[in-house]
Amino acid sequence: MSTDQIAPEQARPRPCSAPRGRILSRLVGRAPAPAPGTVLHSVSGATAVMLVLVAIGAAIHEPVLIPPLAASAAIVHSVPGLPLAQPRSVIAGHLLCAAVGYAGLSAFGSSPWVAAVAAGLSLAVMTVARTPHSPACATAVVIVLRTPDPRTFVPLLAGAALLVVLAGCALSRARRTGTRYPQYWW
């Protein structure tokens, strides 16, 4: 087919912005857009949980729980159907990783090297226990680097993980549409 047989619209050269348009479309991706109201619902739930955890941590002078549990709250409230968002993974994952963190701390002391190994071992322990929850690896790191007292830290960790799960349940029930949380408890 010669160029004189091509329709005039097809024979025109592409505008200069075409490569930019292709790049932008790839950056935007094909991920589905969240349902209306989902973002506000998820953000408000996760923020409320974090404010409660900050208040508790400030009251007992133990704010080190915030980084790992902020990630847990984000997962529970934004992707509640994933296996790593389920209560078994959230609660047991944090407690198993705490045990690994304290074992590493007592055996080798506090150092970034021990924290890195504790994070890796935590992932292995969670995989074997079928409790995948990646934010829980940060719990082991926090324990090794900050050396919190286990008598106060572990009960606070268990209560905070339970609070994240219960808030996910409550907010899931408050929403009429969307994925129900939890998909399973244990």
Short mmCIF file of C-alpha atoms in Angstrom, two decimals:
data_model
loop_
_atom_site.label_atom_id
_atom_site.label_comp_id
_atom_site.label_asym_id
_atom_site.label_seq_id
_atom_site.Cartn_x
_atom_site.Cartn_y
_atom_site.Cartn_z
CA MET A 1 0.00 0.00 0.00
CA SER A 2 1.47 3.33 -0.99
CA THR A 3 1.24 6.47 1.09
CA ASP A 4 -1.23 8.01 -1.36
CA GLN A 5 -3.74 5.25 -0.48
CA ILE A 6 -3.57 5.94 3.27
CA ALA A 7 -6.30 8.08 4.71
CA PRO A 8 -5.18 11.67 5.40
CA GLU A 9 -5.55 11.15 9.18
CA GLN A 10 -3.12 8.23 9.09
CA ALA A 11 -0.58 9.92 6.81
CA ARG A 12 0.03 12.82 9.18
CA PRO A 13 3.17 12.68 11.26
CA ARG A 14 2.69 12.15 14.97
CA PRO A 15 2.82 15.24 17.13
CA CYS A 16 5.87 15.78 19.32
CA SER A 17 3.88 14.98 22.45
CA ALA A 18 3.20 11.37 21.41
CA PRO A 19 6.25 9.90 23.19
CA ARG A 20 5.39 11.94 26.25
CA GLY A 21 1.81 10.63 26.09
CA ARG A 22 3.04 7.05 25.93
CA ILE A 23 5.31 7.62 28.90
CA LEU A 24 2.54 9.23 30.93
CA SER A 25 0.11 6.43 30.11
CA ARG A 26 2.68 3.90 31.31
CA LEU A 27 3.28 5.83 34.51
CA VAL A 28 -0.44 6.04 35.20
CA GLY A 29 -0.67 2.30 34.66
CA ARG A 30 -3.65 0.03 34.50
CA ALA A 31 -4.35 -0.31 38.17
CA PRO A 32 -8.03 0.06 38.91
CA ALA A 33 -9.19 3.32 40.39
CA PRO A 34 -10.58 3.08 43.91
CA ALA A 35 -14.34 3.28 44.32
CA PRO A 36 -15.71 6.68 45.28
CA GLY A 37 -15.40 7.24 49.00
CA THR A 38 -12.95 4.36 49.48
CA VAL A 39 -9.92 6.60 49.75
CA LEU A 40 -11.55 8.86 52.33
CA HIS A 41 -12.81 5.85 54.26
CA SER A 42 -9.41 4.13 54.29
CA VAL A 43 -7.45 7.26 55.14
CA SER A 44 -9.78 8.29 57.95
CA GLY A 45 -9.72 4.81 59.47
CA ALA A 46 -5.95 4.43 59.33
CA THR A 47 -5.42 7.96 60.65
CA ALA A 48 -7.81 7.40 63.57
CA VAL A 49 -6.03 4.19 64.54
CA MET A 50 -2.64 5.88 64.35
CA LEU A 51 -3.80 8.80 66.50
CA VAL A 52 -4.98 6.36 69.17
CA LEU A 53 -1.66 4.50 69.02
CA VAL A 54 0.29 7.75 69.27
CA ALA A 55 -1.77 8.78 72.30
CA ILE A 56 -1.13 5.44 73.99
CA GLY A 57 2.57 5.53 73.11
CA ALA A 58 2.89 9.09 74.42
CA ALA A 59 1.09 8.22 77.64
CA ILE A 60 3.43 5.36 78.44
CA HIS A 61 6.52 6.87 76.77
CA GLU A 62 6.80 4.11 74.15
CA PRO A 63 6.38 5.63 70.66
CA VAL A 64 8.45 3.00 68.83
CA LEU A 65 5.40 1.05 67.70
CA ILE A 66 4.31 3.72 65.26
CA PRO A 67 6.39 2.80 62.15
CA PRO A 68 5.50 -0.90 61.88
CA LEU A 69 1.89 -0.42 62.90
CA ALA A 70 1.39 2.52 60.55
CA ALA A 71 2.30 0.17 57.71
CA SER A 72 -0.01 -2.49 59.16
CA ALA A 73 -2.90 -0.02 59.36
CA ALA A 74 -2.27 1.06 55.77
CA ILE A 75 -2.49 -2.54 54.57
CA VAL A 76 -5.55 -3.44 56.64
CA HIS A 77 -7.46 -0.35 55.56
CA SER A 78 -6.42 -0.13 51.92
CA VAL A 79 -6.19 -3.78 50.79
CA PRO A 80 -8.27 -5.74 53.31
CA GLY A 81 -8.62 -8.79 51.09
CA LEU A 82 -4.92 -9.66 50.98
CA PRO A 83 -3.64 -12.55 53.11
CA LEU A 84 -1.11 -10.25 54.79
CA ALA A 85 -3.96 -8.02 55.99
CA GLN A 86 -5.83 -10.79 57.81
CA PRO A 87 -5.89 -10.85 61.64
CA ARG A 88 -3.76 -14.00 61.86
CA SER A 89 -1.00 -12.34 59.86
CA VAL A 90 -1.20 -8.96 61.55
CA ILE A 91 -1.26 -10.11 65.17
CA ALA A 92 0.79 -13.32 64.98
CA GLY A 93 3.21 -11.74 62.51
CA HIS A 94 4.07 -8.88 64.88
CA LEU A 95 4.37 -11.20 67.89
CA LEU A 96 6.58 -13.70 66.04
CA CYS A 97 8.81 -10.90 64.79
CA ALA A 98 9.03 -9.49 68.30
CA ALA A 99 10.26 -12.89 69.50
CA VAL A 100 12.88 -12.96 66.74
CA GLY A 101 13.92 -9.39 67.57
CA TYR A 102 14.34 -10.11 71.26
CA ALA A 103 16.21 -13.36 70.52
CA GLY A 104 18.63 -11.51 68.26
CA LEU A 105 19.01 -8.71 70.79
CA SER A 106 19.78 -11.09 73.65
CA ALA A 107 22.18 -13.22 71.59
CA PHE A 108 24.10 -10.53 69.70
CA GLY A 109 23.22 -7.13 71.16
CA SER A 110 21.97 -4.01 69.47
CA SER A 111 23.47 -3.15 66.09
CA PRO A 112 22.26 -2.45 62.56
CA TRP A 113 23.76 -5.77 61.45
CA VAL A 114 21.74 -7.71 63.99
CA ALA A 115 18.64 -5.71 63.03
CA ALA A 116 19.10 -6.66 59.36
CA VAL A 117 19.52 -10.34 60.18
CA ALA A 118 16.52 -10.20 62.54
CA ALA A 119 14.38 -8.74 59.75
CA GLY A 120 15.41 -11.53 57.39
CA LEU A 121 14.85 -14.24 59.97
CA SER A 122 11.50 -12.69 60.84
CA LEU A 123 10.40 -13.04 57.26
CA ALA A 124 11.45 -16.70 57.29
CA VAL A 125 9.61 -17.39 60.56
CA MET A 126 6.43 -15.72 59.28
CA THR A 127 6.63 -17.70 56.04
CA VAL A 128 6.94 -21.01 57.88
CA ALA A 129 4.13 -20.04 60.28
CA ARG A 130 1.89 -18.95 57.35
CA THR A 131 1.52 -15.47 58.82
CA PRO A 132 2.87 -13.21 56.07
CA HIS A 133 2.90 -9.58 57.19
CA SER A 134 5.82 -7.56 55.86
CA PRO A 135 5.40 -4.57 58.25
CA ALA A 136 6.06 -6.95 61.14
CA CYS A 137 9.69 -7.26 60.02
CA ALA A 138 10.06 -3.64 61.13
CA THR A 139 8.99 -4.72 64.62
CA ALA A 140 12.08 -6.92 64.88
CA VAL A 141 14.25 -4.07 63.62
CA VAL A 142 12.74 -1.62 66.14
CA ILE A 143 13.36 -4.06 68.98
CA VAL A 144 16.99 -4.64 68.07
CA LEU A 145 17.77 -0.96 67.53
CA ARG A 146 15.73 0.60 70.35
CA THR A 147 15.90 -2.21 72.97
CA PRO A 148 12.47 -1.62 74.54
CA ASP A 149 11.57 -3.39 77.77
CA PRO A 150 9.67 -6.56 76.75
CA ARG A 151 7.43 -6.38 79.84
CA THR A 152 5.77 -3.25 78.50
CA PHE A 153 6.52 -3.52 74.78
CA VAL A 154 5.06 -6.96 74.02
CA PRO A 155 1.65 -6.35 75.66
CA LEU A 156 1.51 -2.95 73.99
CA LEU A 157 2.41 -4.52 70.64
CA ALA A 158 -0.27 -7.21 71.00
CA GLY A 159 -2.88 -4.64 72.01
CA ALA A 160 -1.92 -2.26 69.22
CA ALA A 161 -2.04 -5.01 66.57
CA LEU A 162 -5.44 -6.07 67.90
CA LEU A 163 -6.59 -2.44 67.76
CA VAL A 164 -5.55 -2.20 64.09
CA VAL A 165 -7.51 -5.38 63.33
CA LEU A 166 -10.61 -4.32 65.29
CA ALA A 167 -10.61 -0.90 63.63
CA GLY A 168 -10.43 -2.65 60.26
CA CYS A 169 -13.43 -4.79 61.24
CA ALA A 170 -15.44 -1.82 62.46
CA LEU A 171 -14.72 0.30 59.41
CA SER A 172 -15.47 -2.61 57.10
CA ARG A 173 -18.91 -2.98 58.71
CA ALA A 174 -19.53 0.76 58.46
CA ARG A 175 -18.98 0.70 54.69
CA ARG A 176 -21.85 -0.69 52.64
CA THR A 177 -19.76 -1.72 49.67
CA GLY A 178 -16.26 -3.01 49.22
CA THR A 179 -14.26 -5.91 50.55
CA ARG A 180 -15.34 -7.24 53.92
CA TYR A 181 -12.66 -7.47 56.55
CA PRO A 182 -11.53 -9.93 57.69
CA GLN A 183 -11.76 -12.63 55.08
CA TYR A 184 -10.79 -15.11 57.82
CA TRP A 185 -9.62 -14.84 61.42
CA TRP A 186 -7.20 -17.67 61.84
#
